[in-house]
PDB file of C-alpha atoms in Angstrom:
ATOM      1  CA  UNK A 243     157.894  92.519  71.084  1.00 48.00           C
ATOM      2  CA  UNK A 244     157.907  94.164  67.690  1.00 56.00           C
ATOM      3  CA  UNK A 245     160.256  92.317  65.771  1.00 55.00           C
ATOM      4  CA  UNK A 246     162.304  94.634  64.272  1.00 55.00           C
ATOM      5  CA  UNK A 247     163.457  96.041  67.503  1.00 57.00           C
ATOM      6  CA  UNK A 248     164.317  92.758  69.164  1.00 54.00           C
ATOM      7  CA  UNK A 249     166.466  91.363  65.893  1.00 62.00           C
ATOM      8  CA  UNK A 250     169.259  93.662  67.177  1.00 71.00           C
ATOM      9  CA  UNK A 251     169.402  92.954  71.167  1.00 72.00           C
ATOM     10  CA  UNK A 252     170.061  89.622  72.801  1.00 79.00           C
ATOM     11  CA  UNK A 253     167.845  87.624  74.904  1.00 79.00           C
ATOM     12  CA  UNK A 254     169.778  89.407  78.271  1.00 83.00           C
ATOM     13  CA  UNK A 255     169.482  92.754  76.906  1.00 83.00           C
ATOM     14  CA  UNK A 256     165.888  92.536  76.196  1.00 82.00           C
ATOM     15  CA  UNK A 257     165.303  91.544  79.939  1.00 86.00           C
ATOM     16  CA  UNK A 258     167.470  94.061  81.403  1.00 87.00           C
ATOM     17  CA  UNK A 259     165.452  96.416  79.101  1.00 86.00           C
ATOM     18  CA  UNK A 260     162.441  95.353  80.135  1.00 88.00           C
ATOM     19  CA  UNK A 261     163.185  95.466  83.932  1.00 91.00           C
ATOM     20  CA  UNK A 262     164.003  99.392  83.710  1.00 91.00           C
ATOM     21  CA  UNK A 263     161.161 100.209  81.946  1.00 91.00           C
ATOM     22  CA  UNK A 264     159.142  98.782  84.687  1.00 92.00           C
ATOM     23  CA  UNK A 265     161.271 100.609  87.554  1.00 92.00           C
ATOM     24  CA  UNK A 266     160.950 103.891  85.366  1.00 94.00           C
ATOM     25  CA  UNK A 267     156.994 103.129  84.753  1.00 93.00           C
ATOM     26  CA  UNK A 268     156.781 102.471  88.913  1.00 93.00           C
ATOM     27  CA  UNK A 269     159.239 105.336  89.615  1.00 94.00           C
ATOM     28  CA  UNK A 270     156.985 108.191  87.407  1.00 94.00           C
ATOM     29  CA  UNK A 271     153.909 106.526  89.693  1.00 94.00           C
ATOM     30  CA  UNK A 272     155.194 106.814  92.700  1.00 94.00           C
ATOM     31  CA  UNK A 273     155.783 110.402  92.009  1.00 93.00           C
ATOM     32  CA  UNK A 274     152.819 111.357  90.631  1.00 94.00           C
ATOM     33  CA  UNK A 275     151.018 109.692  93.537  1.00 93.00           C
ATOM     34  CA  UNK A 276     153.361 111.855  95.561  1.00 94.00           C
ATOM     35  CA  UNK A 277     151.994 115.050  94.027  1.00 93.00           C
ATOM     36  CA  UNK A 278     148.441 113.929  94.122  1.00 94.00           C
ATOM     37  CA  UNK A 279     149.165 113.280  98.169  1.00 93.00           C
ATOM     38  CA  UNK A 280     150.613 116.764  98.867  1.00 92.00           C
ATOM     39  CA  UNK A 281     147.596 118.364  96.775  1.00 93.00           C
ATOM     40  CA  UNK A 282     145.114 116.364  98.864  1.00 93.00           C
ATOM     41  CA  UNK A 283     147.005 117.255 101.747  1.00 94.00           C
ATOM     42  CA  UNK A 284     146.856 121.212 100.859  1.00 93.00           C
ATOM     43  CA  UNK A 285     142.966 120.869 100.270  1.00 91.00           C
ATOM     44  CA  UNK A 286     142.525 119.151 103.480  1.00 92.00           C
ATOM     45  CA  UNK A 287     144.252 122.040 105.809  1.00 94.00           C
ATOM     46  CA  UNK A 288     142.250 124.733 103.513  1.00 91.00           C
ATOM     47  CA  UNK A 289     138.911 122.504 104.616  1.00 86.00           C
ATOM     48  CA  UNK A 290     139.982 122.039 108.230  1.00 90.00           C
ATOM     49  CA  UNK A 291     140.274 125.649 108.210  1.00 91.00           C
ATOM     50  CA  UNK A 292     137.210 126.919 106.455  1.00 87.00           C
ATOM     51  CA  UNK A 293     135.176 124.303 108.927  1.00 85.00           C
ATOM     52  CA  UNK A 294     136.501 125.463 112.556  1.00 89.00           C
ATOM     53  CA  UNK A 295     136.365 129.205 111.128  1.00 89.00           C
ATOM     54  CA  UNK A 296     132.707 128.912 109.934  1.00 86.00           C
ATOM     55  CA  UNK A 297     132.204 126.857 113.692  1.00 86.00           C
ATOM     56  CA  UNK A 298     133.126 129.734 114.980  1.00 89.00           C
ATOM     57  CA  UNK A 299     131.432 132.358 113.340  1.00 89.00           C
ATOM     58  CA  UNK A 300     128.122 130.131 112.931  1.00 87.00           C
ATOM     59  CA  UNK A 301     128.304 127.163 115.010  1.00 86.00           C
ATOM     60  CA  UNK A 302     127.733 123.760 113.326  1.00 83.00           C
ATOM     61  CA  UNK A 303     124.453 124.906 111.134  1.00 85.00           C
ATOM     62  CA  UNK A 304     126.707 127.140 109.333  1.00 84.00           C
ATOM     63  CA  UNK A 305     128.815 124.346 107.934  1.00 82.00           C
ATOM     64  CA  UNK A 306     125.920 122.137 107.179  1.00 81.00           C
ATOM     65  CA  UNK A 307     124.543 125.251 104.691  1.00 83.00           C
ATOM     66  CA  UNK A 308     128.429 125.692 103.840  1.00 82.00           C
ATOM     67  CA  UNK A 309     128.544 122.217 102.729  1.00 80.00           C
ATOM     68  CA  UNK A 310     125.289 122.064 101.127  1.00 79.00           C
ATOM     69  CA  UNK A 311     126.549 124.973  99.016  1.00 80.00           C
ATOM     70  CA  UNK A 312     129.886 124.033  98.507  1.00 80.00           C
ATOM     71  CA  UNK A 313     128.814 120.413  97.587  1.00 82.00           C
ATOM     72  CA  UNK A 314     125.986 121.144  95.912  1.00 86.00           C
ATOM     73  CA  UNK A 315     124.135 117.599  98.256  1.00 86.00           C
ATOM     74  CA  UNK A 316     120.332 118.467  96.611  1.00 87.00           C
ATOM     75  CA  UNK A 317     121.967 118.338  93.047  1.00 90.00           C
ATOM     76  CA  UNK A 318     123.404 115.162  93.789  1.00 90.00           C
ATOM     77  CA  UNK A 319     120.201 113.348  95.852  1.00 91.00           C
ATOM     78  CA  UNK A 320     118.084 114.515  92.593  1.00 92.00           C
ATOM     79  CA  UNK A 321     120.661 113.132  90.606  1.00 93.00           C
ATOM     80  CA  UNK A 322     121.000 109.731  92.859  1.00 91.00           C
ATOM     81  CA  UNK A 323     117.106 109.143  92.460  1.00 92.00           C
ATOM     82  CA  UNK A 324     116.210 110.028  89.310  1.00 93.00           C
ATOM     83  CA  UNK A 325     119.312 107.844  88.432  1.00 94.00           C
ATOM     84  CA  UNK A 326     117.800 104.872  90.931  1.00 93.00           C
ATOM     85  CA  UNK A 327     114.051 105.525  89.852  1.00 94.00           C
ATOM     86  CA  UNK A 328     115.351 105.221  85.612  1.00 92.00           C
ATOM     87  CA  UNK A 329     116.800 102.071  86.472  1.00 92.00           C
ATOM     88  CA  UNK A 330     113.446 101.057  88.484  1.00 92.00           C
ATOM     89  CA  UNK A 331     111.188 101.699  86.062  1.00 88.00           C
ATOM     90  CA  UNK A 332     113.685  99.840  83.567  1.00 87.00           C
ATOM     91  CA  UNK A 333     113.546  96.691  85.907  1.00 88.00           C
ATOM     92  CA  UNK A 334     109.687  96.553  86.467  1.00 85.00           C
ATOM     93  CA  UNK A 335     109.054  97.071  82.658  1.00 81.00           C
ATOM     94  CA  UNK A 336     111.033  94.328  81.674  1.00 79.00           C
ATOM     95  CA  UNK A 337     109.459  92.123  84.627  1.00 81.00           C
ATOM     96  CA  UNK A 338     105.943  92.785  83.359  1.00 74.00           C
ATOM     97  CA  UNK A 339     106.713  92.600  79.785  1.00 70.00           C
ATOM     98  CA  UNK A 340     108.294  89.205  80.300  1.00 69.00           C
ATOM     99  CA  UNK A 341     105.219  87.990  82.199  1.00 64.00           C
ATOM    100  CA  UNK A 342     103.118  89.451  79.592  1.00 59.00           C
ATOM    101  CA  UNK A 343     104.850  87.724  76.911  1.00 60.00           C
ATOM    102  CA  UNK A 344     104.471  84.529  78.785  1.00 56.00           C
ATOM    103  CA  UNK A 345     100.499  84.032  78.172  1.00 53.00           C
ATOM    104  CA  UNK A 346     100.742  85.675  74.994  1.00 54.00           C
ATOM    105  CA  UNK A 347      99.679  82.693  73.156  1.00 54.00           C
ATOM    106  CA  UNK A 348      96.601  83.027  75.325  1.00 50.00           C
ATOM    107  CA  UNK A 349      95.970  86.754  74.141  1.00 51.00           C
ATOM    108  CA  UNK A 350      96.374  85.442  70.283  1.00 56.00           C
ATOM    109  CA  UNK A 351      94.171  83.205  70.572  1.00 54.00           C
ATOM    110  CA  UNK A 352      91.529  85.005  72.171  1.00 54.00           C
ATOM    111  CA  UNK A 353      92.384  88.099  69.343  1.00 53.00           C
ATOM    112  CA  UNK A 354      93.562  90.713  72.070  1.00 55.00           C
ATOM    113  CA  UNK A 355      95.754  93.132  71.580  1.00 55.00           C
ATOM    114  CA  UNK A 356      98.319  93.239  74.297  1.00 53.00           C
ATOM    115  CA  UNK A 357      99.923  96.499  73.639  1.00 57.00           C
ATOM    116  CA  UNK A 358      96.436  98.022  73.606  1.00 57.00           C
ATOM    117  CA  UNK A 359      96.017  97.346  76.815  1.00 56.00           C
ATOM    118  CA  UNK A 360      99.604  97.222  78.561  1.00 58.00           C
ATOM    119  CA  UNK A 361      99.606 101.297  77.025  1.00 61.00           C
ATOM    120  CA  UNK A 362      96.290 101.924  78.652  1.00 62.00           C
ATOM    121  CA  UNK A 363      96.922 100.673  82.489  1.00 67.00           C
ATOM    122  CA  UNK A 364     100.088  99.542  83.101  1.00 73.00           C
ATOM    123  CA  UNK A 365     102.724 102.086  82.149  1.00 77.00           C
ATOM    124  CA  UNK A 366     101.249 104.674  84.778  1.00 80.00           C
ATOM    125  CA  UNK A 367     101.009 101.646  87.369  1.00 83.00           C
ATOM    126  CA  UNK A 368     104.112 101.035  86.877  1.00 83.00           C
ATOM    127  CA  UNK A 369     105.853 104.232  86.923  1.00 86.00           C
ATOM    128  CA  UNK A 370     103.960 105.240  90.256  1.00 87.00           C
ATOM    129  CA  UNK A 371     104.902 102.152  91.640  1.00 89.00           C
ATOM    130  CA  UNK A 372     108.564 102.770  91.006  1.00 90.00           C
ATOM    131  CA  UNK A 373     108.083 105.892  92.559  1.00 90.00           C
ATOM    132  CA  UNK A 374     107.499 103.769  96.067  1.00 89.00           C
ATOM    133  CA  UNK A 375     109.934 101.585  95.268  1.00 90.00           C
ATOM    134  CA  UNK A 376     112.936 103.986  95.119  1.00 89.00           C
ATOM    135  CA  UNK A 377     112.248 105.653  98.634  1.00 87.00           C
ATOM    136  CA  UNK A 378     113.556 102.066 100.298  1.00 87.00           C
ATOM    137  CA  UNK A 379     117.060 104.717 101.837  1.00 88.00           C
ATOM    138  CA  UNK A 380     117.132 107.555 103.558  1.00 87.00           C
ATOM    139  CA  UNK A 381     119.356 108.528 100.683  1.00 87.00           C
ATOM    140  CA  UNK A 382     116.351 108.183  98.434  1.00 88.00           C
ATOM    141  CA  UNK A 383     113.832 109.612 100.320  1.00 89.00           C
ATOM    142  CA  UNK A 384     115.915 113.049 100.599  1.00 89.00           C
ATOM    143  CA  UNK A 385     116.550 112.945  97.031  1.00 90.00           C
ATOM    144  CA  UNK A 386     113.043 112.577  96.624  1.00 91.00           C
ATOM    145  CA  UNK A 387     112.174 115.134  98.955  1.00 88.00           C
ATOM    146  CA  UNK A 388     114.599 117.798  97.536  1.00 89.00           C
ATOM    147  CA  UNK A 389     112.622 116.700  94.199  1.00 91.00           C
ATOM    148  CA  UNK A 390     109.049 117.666  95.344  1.00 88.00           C
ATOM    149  CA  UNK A 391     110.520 120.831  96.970  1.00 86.00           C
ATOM    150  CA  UNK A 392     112.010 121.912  93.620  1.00 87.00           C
ATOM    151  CA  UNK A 393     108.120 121.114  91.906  1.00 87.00           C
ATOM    152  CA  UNK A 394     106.551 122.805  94.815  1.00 85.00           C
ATOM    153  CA  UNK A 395     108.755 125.879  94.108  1.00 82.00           C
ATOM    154  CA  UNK A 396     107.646 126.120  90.682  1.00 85.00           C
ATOM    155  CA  UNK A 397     104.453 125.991  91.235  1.00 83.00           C
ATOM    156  CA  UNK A 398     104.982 128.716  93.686  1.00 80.00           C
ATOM    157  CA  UNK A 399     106.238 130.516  90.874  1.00 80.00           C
ATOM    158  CA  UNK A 400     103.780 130.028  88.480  1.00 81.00           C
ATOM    159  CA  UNK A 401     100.893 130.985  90.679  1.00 78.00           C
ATOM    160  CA  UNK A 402     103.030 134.232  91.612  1.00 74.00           C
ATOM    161  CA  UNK A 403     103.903 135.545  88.423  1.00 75.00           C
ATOM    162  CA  UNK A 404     100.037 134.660  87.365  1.00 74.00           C
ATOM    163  CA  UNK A 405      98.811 136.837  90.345  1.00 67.00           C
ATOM    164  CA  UNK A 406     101.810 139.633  89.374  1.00 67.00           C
ATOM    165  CA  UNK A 407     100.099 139.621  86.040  1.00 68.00           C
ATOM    166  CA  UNK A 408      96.473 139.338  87.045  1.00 63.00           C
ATOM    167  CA  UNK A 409      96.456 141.551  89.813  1.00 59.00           C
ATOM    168  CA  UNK A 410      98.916 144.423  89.436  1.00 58.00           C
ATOM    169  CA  UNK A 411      96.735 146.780  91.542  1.00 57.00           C
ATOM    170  CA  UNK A 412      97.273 144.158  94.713  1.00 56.00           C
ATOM    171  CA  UNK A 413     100.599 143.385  95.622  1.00 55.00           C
ATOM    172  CA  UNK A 414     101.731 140.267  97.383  1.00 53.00           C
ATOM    173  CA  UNK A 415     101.760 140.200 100.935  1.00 53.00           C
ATOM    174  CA  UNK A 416     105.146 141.187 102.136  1.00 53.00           C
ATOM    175  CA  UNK A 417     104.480 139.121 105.398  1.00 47.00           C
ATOM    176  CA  UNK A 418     105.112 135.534 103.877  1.00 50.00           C
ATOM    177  CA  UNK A 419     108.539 136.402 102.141  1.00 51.00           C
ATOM    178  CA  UNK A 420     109.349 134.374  99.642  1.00 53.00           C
ATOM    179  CA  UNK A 421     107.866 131.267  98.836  1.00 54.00           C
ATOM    180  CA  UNK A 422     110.590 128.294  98.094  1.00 55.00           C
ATOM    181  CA  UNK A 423     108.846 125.080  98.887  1.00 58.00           C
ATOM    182  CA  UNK A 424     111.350 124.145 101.305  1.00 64.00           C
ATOM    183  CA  UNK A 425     108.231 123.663 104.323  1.00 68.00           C
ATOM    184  CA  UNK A 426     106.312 121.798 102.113  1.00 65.00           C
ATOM    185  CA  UNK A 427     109.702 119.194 101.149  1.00 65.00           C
ATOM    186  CA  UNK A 428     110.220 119.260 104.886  1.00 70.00           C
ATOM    187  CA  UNK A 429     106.358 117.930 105.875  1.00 71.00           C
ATOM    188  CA  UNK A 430     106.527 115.836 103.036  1.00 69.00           C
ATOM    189  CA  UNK A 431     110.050 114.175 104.974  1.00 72.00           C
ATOM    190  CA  UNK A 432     108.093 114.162 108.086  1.00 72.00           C
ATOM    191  CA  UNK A 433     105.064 112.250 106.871  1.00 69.00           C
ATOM    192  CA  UNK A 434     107.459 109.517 105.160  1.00 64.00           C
TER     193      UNK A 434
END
């Protein structure tokens, strides 16, 4: 206790003191756990809702693009495996500069430099190999998935405003709509 506040109350005082702090401390929780509770509740009927009326309007697809949309899910699969595939790449360069740094007596001796070599080969091994490594989920291999559709798509886009450019006399065919990488995501999904 800070003394200068417990000079002037007993020993009983203090403890009664003490005691209705912690019911008042418990008391504002419970209450603000209350609040939180009838808020959840409130977003819960509003989701129940918004589900059976897009069931209805669009059967069950509808609220898997609802959700996707509302819940942004390929933001968050990029996000889960770039986050798994930093910590990958973390893990196997500290395994294979530890090994390295095992024989490196070996490597002075024989007047070789290490780094030289470790820059040349290994860093690409390793990052491809981390690559494989983080598609061991499901989770992961959508993540990665919506990751290659997002590349595809920008390649799509490159090439197309490259041919807008190029070839301004020939437009695009109006046939093959747009171009979003989506199919190509999807076979890559299939062939994993």
């Amino acid at each position: 206790m800070i003394p200068w506040l417990a000079c002037n109350f007993t020993c009983d005082v203090l403890v009664v003191l003490l005691k209705a702090s912690v019911c008042i401390s418990l008391a504002v929780l419970v209450g603000y756990l209350v609040q939180i509770a009838a808020v959840l509740h409130n977003h819960m009927k509003q989701l129940i809702f918004k589900s059976n009326t897009i069931v209805a309007l669009f059967g069950w697809q509808g609220v898997v693009e609802w959700a996707r949309g509302e819940y942004q899910i390929q933001t968050l699969l990029i996000t889960c495996w770039c986050l798994r595939y930093g910590v990958q790449v973390y893990a196997n360069l500290h395994k294979q500069l530890e090994l390295n740094t095992m024989g490196s007596d070996v490597f002075k001796v024989l007047q070789i430099d290490l780094w030289d070599i470790l820059n040349k080969t290994q860093y690409s091994t390793i990052l491809l190999i981390a690559v494989v490594q983080c598609m061991n989920t499901s989770i992961n291999l959508f993540g990665f998935v919506c990751i290659v559709k997002e590349v595809i798509k920008f390649q799509y886009f490159l090439i197309r405003s490259w041919l807008h450019c190029s070839f301004t006399d020939h437009p695009p065919d109006s046939v093959s709509g747009p171009l979003t990488g989506a199919i190509d995501g999807i076979t890559f999904l299939i062939m994993s």
